[in-house]
GROMACS .gro file of C-alpha atoms in nm:
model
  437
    1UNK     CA    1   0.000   0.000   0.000
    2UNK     CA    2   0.297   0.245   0.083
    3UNK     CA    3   0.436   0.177  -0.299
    4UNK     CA    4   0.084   0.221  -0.452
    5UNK     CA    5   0.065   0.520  -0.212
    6UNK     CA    6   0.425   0.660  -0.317
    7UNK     CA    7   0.346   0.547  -0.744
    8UNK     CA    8   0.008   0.743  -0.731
    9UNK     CA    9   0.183   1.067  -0.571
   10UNK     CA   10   0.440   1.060  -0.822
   11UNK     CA   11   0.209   1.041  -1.113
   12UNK     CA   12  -0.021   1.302  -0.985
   13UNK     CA   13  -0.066   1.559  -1.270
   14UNK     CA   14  -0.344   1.773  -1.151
   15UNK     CA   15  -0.159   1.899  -0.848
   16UNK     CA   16   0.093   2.208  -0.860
   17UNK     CA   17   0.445   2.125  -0.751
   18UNK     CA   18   0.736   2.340  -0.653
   19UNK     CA   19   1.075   2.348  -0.908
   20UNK     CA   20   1.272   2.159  -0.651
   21UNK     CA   21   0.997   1.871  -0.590
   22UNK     CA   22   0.919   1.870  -0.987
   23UNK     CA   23   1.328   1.840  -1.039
   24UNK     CA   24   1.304   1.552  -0.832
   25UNK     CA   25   0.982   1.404  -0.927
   26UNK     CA   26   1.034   1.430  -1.307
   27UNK     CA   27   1.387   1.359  -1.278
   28UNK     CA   28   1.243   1.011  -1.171
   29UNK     CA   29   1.008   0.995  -1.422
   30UNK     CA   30   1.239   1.106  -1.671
   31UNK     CA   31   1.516   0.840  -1.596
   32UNK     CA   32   1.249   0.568  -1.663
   33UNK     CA   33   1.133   0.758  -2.002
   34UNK     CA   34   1.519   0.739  -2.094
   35UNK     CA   35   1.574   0.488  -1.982
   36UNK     CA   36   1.277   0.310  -2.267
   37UNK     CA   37   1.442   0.529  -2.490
   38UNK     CA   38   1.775   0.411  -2.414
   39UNK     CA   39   1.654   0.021  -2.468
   40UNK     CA   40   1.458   0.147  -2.819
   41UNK     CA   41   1.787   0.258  -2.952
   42UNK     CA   42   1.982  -0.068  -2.845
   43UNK     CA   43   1.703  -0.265  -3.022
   44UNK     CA   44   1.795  -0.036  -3.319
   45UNK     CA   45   2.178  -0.101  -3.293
   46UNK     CA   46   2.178  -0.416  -3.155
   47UNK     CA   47   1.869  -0.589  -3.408
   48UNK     CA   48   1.961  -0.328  -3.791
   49UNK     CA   49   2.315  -0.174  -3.675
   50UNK     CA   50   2.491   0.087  -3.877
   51UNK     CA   51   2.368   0.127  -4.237
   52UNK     CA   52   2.286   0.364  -4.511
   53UNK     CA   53   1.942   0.322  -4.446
   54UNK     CA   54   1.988   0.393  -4.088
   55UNK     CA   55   2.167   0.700  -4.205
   56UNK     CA   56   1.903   0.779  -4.372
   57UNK     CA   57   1.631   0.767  -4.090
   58UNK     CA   58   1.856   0.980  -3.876
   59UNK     CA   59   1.883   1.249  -4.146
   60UNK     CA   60   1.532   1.295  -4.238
   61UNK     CA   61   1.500   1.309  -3.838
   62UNK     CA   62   1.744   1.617  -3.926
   63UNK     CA   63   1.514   1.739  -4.206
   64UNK     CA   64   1.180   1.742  -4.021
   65UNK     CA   65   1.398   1.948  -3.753
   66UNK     CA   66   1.387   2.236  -3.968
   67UNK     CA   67   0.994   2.251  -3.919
   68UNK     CA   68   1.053   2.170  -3.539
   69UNK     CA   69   1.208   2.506  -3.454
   70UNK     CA   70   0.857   2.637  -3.514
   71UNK     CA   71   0.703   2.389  -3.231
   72UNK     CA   72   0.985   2.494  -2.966
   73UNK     CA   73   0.943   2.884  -3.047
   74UNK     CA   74   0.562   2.834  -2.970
   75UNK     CA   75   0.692   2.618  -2.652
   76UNK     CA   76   0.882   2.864  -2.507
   77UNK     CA   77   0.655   3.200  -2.574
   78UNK     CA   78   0.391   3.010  -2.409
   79UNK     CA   79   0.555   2.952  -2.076
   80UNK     CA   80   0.615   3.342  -2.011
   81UNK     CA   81   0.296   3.468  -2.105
   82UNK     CA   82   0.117   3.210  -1.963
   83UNK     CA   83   0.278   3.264  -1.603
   84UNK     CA   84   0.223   3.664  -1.652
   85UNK     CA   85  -0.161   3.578  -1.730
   86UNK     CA   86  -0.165   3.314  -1.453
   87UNK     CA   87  -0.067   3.561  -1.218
   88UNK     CA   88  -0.337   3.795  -1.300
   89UNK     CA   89  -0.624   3.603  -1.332
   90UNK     CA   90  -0.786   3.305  -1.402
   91UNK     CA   91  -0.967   3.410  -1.683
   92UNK     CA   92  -0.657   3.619  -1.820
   93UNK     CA   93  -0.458   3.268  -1.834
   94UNK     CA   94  -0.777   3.077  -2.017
   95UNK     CA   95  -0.759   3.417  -2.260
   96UNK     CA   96  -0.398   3.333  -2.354
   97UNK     CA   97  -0.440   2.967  -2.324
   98UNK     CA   98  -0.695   2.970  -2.627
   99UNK     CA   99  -0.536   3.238  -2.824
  100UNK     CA  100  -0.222   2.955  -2.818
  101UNK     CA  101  -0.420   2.699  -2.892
  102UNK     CA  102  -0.578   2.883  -3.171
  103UNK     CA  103  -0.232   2.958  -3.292
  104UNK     CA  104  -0.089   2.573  -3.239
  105UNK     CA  105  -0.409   2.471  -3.450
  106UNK     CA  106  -0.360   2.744  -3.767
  107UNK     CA  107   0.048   2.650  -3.722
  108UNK     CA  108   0.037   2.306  -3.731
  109UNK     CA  109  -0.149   2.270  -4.003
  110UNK     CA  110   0.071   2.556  -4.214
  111UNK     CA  111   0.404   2.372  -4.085
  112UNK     CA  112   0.326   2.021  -4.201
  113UNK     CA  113   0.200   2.136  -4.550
  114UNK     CA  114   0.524   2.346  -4.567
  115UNK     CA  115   0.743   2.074  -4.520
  116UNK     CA  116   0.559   1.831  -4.816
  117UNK     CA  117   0.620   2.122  -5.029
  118UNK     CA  118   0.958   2.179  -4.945
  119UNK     CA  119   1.052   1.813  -4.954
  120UNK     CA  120   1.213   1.835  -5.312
  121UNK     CA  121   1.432   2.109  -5.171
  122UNK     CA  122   1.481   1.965  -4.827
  123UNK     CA  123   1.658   1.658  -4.959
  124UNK     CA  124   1.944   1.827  -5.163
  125UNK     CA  125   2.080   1.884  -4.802
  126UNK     CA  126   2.282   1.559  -4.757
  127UNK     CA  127   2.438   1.619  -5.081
  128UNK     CA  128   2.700   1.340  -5.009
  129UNK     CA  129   2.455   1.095  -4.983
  130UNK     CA  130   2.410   0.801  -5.208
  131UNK     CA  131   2.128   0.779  -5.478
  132UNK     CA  132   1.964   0.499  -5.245
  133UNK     CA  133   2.045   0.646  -4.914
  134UNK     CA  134   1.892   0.970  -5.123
  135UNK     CA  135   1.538   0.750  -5.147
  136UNK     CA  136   1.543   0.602  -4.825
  137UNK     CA  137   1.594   0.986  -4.686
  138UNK     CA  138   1.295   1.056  -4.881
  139UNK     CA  139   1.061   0.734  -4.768
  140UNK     CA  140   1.143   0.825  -4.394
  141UNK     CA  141   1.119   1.218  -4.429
  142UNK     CA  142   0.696   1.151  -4.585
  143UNK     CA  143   0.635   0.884  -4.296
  144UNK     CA  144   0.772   1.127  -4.050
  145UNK     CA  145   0.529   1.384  -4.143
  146UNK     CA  146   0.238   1.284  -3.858
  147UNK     CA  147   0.515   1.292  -3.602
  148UNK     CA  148   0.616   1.672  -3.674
  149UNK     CA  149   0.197   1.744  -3.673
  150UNK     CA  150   0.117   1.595  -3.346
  151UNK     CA  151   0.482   1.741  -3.202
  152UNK     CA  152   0.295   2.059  -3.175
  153UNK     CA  153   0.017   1.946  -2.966
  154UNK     CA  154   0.212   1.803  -2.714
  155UNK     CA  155   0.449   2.073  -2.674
  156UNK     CA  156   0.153   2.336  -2.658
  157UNK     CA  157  -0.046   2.142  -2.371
  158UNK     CA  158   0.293   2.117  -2.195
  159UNK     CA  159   0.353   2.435  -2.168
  160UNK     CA  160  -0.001   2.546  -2.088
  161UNK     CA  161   0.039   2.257  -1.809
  162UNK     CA  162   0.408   2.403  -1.697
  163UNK     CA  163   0.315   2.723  -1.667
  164UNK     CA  164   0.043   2.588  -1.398
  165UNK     CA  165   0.336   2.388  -1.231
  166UNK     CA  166   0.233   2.104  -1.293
  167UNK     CA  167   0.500   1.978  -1.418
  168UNK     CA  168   0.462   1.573  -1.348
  169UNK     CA  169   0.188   1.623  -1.607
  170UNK     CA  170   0.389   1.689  -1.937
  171UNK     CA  171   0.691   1.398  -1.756
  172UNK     CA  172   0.407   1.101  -1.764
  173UNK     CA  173   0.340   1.284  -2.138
  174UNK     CA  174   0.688   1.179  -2.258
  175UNK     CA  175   0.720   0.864  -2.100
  176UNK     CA  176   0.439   0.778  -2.257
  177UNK     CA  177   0.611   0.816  -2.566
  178UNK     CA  178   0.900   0.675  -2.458
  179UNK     CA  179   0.778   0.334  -2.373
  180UNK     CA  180   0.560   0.316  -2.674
  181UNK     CA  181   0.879   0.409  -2.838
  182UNK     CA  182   1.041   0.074  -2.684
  183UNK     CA  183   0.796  -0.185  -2.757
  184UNK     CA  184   0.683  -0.073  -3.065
  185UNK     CA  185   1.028  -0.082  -3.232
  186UNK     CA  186   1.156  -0.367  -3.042
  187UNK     CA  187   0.837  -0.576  -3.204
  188UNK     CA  188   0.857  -0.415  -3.546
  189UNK     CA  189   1.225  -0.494  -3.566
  190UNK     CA  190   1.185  -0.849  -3.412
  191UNK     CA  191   0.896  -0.957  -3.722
  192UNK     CA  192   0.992  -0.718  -3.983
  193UNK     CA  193   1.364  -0.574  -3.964
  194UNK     CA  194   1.261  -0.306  -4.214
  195UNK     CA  195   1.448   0.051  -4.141
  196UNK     CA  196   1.091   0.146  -4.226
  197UNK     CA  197   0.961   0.046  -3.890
  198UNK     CA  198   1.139   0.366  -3.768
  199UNK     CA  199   1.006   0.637  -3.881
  200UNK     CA  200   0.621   0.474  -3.843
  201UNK     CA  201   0.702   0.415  -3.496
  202UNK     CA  202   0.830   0.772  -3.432
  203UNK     CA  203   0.498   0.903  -3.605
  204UNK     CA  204   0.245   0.689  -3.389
  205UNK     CA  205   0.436   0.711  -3.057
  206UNK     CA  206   0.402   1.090  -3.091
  207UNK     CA  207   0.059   1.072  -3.184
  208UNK     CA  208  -0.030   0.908  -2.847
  209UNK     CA  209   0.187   1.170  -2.681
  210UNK     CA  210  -0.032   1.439  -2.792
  211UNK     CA  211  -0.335   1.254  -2.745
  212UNK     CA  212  -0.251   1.192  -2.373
  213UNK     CA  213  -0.146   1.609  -2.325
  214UNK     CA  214  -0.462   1.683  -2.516
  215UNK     CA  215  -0.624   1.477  -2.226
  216UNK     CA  216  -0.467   1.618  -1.962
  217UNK     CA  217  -0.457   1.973  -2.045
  218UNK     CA  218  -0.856   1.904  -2.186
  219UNK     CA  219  -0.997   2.261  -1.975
  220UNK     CA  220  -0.827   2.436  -2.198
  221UNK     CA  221  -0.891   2.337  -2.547
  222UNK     CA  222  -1.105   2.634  -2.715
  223UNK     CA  223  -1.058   2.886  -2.971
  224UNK     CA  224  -0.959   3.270  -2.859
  225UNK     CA  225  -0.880   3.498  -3.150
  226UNK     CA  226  -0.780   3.848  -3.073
  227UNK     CA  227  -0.555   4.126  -3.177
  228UNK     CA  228  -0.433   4.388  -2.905
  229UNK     CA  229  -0.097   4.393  -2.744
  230UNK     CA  230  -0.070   4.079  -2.641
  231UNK     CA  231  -0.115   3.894  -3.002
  232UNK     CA  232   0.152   4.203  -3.120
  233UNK     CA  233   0.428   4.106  -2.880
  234UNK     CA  234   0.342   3.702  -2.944
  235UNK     CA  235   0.371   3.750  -3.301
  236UNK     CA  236   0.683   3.965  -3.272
  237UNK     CA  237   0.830   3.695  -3.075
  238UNK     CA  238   0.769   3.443  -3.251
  239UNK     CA  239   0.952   3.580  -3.582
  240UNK     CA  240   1.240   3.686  -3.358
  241UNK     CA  241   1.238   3.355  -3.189
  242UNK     CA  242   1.294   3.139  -3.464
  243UNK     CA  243   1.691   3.217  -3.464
  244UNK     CA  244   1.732   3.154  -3.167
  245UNK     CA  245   1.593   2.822  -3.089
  246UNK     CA  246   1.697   2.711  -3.486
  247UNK     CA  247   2.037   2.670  -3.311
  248UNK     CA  248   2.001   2.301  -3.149
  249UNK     CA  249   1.835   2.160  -3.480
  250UNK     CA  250   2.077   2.334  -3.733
  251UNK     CA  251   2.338   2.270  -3.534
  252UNK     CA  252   2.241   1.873  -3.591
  253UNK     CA  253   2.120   1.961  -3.912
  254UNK     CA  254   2.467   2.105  -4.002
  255UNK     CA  255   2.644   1.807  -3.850
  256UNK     CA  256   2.464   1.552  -4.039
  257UNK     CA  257   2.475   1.738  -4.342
  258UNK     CA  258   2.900   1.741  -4.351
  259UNK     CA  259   2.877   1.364  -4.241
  260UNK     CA  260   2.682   1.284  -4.555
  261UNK     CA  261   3.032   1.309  -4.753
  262UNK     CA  262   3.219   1.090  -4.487
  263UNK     CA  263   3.067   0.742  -4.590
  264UNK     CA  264   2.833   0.546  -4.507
  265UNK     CA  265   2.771   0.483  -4.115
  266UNK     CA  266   2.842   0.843  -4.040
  267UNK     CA  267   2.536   0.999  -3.995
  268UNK     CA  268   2.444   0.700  -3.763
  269UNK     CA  269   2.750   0.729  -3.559
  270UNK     CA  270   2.705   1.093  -3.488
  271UNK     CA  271   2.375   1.007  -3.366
  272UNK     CA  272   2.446   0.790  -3.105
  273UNK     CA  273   2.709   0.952  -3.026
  274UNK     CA  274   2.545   1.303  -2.947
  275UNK     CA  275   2.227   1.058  -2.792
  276UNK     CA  276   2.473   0.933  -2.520
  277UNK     CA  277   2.667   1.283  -2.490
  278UNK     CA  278   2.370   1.481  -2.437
  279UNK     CA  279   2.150   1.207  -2.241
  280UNK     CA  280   2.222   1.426  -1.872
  281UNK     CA  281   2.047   1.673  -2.038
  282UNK     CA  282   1.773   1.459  -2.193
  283UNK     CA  283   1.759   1.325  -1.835
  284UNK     CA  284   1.677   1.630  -1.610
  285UNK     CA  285   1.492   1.857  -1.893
  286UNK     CA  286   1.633   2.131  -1.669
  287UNK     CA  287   1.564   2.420  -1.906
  288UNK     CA  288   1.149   2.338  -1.900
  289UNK     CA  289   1.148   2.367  -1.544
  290UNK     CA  290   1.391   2.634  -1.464
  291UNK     CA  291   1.221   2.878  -1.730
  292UNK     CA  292   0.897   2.875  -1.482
  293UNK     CA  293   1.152   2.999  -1.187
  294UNK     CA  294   1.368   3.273  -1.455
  295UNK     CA  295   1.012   3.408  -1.513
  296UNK     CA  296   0.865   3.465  -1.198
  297UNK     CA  297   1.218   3.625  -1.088
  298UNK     CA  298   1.187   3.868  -1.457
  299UNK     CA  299   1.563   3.695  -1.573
  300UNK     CA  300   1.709   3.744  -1.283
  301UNK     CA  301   2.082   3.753  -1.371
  302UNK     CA  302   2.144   3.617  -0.995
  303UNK     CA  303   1.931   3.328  -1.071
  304UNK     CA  304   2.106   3.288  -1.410
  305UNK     CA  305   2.435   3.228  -1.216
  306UNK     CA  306   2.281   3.048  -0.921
  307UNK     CA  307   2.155   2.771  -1.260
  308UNK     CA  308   2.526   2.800  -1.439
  309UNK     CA  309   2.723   2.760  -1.114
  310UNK     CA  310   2.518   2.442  -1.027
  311UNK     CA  311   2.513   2.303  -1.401
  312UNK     CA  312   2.903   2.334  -1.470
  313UNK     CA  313   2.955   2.166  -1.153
  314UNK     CA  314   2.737   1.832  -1.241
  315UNK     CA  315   2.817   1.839  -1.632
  316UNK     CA  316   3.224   1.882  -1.630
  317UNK     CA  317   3.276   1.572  -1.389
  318UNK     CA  318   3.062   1.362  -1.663
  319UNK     CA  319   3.207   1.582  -1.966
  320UNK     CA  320   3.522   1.434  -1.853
  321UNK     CA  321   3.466   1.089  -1.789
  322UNK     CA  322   3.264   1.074  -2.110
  323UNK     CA  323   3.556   1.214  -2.278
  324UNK     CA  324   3.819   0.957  -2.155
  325UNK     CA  325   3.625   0.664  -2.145
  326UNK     CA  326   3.414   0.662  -2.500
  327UNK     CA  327   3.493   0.335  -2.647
  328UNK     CA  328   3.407   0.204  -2.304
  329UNK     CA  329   3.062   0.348  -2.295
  330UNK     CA  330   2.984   0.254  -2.621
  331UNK     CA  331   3.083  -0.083  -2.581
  332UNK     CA  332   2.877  -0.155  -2.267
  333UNK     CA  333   2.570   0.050  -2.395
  334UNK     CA  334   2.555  -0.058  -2.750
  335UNK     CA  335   2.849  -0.357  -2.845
  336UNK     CA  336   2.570  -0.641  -2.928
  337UNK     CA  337   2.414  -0.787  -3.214
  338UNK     CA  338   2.451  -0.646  -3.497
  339UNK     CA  339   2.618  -0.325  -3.376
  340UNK     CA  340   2.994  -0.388  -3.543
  341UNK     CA  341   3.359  -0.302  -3.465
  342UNK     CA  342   3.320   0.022  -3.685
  343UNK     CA  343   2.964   0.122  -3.564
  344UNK     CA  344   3.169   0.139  -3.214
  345UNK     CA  345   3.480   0.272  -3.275
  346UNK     CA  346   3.293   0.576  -3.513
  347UNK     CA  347   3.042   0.608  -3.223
  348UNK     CA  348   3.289   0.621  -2.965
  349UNK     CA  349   3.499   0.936  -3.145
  350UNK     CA  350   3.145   1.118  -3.186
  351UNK     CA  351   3.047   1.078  -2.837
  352UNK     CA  352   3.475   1.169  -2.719
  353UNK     CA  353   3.417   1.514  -2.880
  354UNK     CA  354   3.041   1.579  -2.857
  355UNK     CA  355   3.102   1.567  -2.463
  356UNK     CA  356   3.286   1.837  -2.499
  357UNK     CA  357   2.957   2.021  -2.545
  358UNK     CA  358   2.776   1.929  -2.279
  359UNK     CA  359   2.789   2.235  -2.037
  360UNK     CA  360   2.685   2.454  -2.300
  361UNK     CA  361   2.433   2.252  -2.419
  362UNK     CA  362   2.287   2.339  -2.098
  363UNK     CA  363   2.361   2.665  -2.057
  364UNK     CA  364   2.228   2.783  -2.391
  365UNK     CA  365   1.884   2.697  -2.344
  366UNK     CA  366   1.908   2.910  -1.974
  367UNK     CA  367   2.117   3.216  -2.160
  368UNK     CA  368   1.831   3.246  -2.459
  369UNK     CA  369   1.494   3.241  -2.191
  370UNK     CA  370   1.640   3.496  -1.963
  371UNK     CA  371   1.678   3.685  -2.299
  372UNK     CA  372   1.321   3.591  -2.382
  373UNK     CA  373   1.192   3.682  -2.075
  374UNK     CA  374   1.335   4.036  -2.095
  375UNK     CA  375   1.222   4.071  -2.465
  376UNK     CA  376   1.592   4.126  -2.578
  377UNK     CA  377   1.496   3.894  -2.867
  378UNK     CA  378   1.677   4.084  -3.200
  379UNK     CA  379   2.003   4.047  -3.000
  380UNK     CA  380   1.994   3.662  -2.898
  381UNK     CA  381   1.852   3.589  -3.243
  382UNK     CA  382   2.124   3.747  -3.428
  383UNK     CA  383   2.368   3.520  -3.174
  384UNK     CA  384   2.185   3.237  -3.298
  385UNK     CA  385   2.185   3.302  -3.637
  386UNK     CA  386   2.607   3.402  -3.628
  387UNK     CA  387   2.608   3.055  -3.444
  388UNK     CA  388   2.468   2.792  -3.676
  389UNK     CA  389   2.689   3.001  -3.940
  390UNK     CA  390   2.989   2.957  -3.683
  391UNK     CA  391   2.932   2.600  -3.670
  392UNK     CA  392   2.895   2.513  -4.059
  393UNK     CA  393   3.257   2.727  -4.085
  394UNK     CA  394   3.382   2.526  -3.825
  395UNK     CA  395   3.268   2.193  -3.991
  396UNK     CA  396   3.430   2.287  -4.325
  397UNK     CA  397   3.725   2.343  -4.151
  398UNK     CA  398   3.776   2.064  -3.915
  399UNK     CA  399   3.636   1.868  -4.187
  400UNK     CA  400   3.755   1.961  -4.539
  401UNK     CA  401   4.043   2.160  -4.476
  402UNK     CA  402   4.203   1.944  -4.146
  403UNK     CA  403   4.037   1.629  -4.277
  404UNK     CA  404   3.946   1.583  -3.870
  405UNK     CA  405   3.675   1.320  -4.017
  406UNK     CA  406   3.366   1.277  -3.734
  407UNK     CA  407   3.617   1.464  -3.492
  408UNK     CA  408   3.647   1.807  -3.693
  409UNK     CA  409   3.239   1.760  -3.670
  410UNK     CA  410   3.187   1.714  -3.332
  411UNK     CA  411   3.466   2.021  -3.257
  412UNK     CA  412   3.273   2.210  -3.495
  413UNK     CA  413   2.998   2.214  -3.250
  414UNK     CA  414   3.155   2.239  -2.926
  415UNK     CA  415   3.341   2.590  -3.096
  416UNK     CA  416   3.021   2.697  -3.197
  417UNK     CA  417   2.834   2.626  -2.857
  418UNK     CA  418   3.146   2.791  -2.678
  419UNK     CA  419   3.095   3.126  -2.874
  420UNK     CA  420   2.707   3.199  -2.864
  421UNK     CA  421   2.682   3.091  -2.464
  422UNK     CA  422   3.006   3.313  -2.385
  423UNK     CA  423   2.864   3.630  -2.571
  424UNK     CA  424   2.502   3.550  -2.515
  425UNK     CA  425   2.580   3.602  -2.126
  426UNK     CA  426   2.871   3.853  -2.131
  427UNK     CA  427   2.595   4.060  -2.358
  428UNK     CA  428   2.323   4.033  -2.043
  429UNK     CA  429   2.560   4.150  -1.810
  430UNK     CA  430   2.607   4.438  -2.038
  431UNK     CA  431   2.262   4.507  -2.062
  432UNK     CA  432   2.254   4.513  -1.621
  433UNK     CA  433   2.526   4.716  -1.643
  434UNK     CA  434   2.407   4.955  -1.860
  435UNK     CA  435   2.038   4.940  -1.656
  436UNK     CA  436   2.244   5.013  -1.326
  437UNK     CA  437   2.416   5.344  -1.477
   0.00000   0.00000   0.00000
């Protein structure tokens, strides 16, 4: 009764939480959502392995990311205005909660017909590619289609649900997808081994997602349309926004698309290895709870620090480690099956240099809300833009000039993460500076 007792507490979504009981809680809920998501990508390794095909998959993954930045620009404007209208009223949050909605409705929609148009453009990206890893990037990029429609759903109802604290809510959400995830790939792989199984598997496991979010954030479906300030500054955000949080999926994007000319197995290796670099992060979400916190403070820069100081003290420690012991980690995680000599030893040198990363792939997401919540959004989204351009110089010349291979990639990144987290914060301490005279 005590475990039933404990179970049902830490699955309660309706009730609000506090950051430090929702780090823990959804930290715990987390681990076991990674932990399905960790097993789903051992089946993948372990039952196909490395392959252009598998390539393939990961890259039209990539692809659809371009549509994606739209779904995490609506993500994060939602949070802030929804805690501003939360704390006025009641009815002021179920105002803004439908004028989202009535956005994530028209954008989803837009988005998902914008990327079937663009497809014939989309797929000159991996230029290095093969003519049949070419049409297996195209078979997974069309099945993949449902998964960036229902993406938007689930990240909308999360943040209406965030913004409420109620945190545990949107957790359950993703390990919902994370264990359907698991078993549906692990069976589809067992009876079928078709890379195709993939991509349909990403599609319906989001769809349940969204239909689970939809269910628990279920008040507050309705249509609001209005224009006064409030729609202004949303819409203003939102084109400024897109910059900014373009830089995780470009960045992959840009990876990817350099790897393309390195042979077959590349793309696949840079995958896994970035999956097992960034996996703290994937782990503790710490951005989508903190930016509750960094809004009710107005971007504190003292909270800002208080976040850094914490985060570069848990991420260099595993940085580190991750760094010195790759082949290691690869082996133990992924060495089975069909998962070969190569598919380890390229893994291993992607995850050796994407650790690097790690502390600013936490950072970065901290530096760009404070900015947010200020509305200092031109600035951050020209530092994003100078960024992914950073990073694509840096890949051409770790890769083509120094012929660094999946290293010069992976450096690439970490260079480019270094520079837009450095300026992005030395810039807000300008801006206090300037504020106190």
């Amino acid at each position: 009764m005590v475990v039933v007792g404990y179970l049902r507490e830490l699955f309660n979504t309706k009730r609000q939480e506090r950051v430090l009981e929702a780090v823990v809680k959804s930290s715990l809920i987390n681990l076991l959502a990674r932990g399905f998501g960790y097993f789903r990508s051992v089946a993948i390794a372990v039952l196909l392995g490395f392959s252009y095909q598998t390539d393939a998959f990961f890259m039209a993954l990539s692809l659809i990311g371009i549509f994606l930045i739209f779904v995490d620009v609506f993500d994060s404007i939602g949070v802030p205005e929804l805690v501003k209208a939360r704390m006025k009223s009641e009815e002021e949050f179920k105002k803004i909660a439908g004028l989202l909605f009535t956005f994530t409705f028209t954008i989803s929609i837009a988005i998902t017909l914008l990327a079937l148009l663009l497809m014939p453009f989309v797929l000159k990206i991996p230029a290095g590619f093969s003519e049949n890893a070419l049409q297996a990037t195209e078979v997974s990029y069309l099945i993949l289609l449902p998964y960036l429609f229902f993406n938007f759903y689930f990240h909308h109802f999360g943040a209406v649900l965030r913004s409420q604290r109620r945190f545990t809510a949107y957790f359950v959400g993703e390990f919902t997808i994370s264990i359907t995830l698991f078993t549906s790939t692990l069976l589809g792989l067992l009876f079928y081994k078709d890379y195709k199984i993939l991509p349909i598997v990403a599609s319906l496991s989001n769809s349940i997602g969204a239909i689970y979010m939809l269910y628990a954030g279920r008040e507050y479906i309705h249509f609001r349309l209005f224009y006064n300030e409030t729609t202004k500054r949303l819409l203003s955000h939102f084109l400024q926004l897109l910059a900014v949080y373009g830089v995780f999926h470009l960045y992959i994007l840009v990876d990817r698309a350099f790897a393309s000319f390195l042979g077959e197995k590349s793309v696949s290796a840079l995958y896994y290895g970035l999956l097992l670099a960034s996996a703290p992060r994937g782990v503790l979400k710490f951005e989508n709870i903190a930016i509750t916190s960094l809004s009710e403070s107005q971007g504190s820069i003292k909270k800002l620090d208080f976040y850094i100081k914490k985060l570069f003290l848990l991420t260099l420690p595993i940085s580190v480690f991750l760094f010195l012991f790759s082949p290691i980690v690869v082996k133990l995680f992924f060495g089975y099956g069909a998962f070969s000599k190569m598919d380890i030893e390229l893994t291993a040198t992607a995850l050796r240099f994407y650790a690097l990363s790690l502390p600013f792939m936490f950072f970065w997401p901290l530096i760009y809300r404070v900015f947010q919540i200020r509305g200092k959004l031109l600035p951050v989204g020209v530092v994003g833009a100078i960024g992914v351009v950073a990073n694509a110089l840096f890949n051409y010349l770790f890769v083509f000039v120094l012929n660094l291979g999946i290293a010069g990639i992976c450096l690439g990144t970490f260079f480019a993460y270094m520079f837009i987290c450095t300026l992005g914060y030395f810039m807000l301490r300008y801006y206090d500076k300037r504020a106190w005279g």
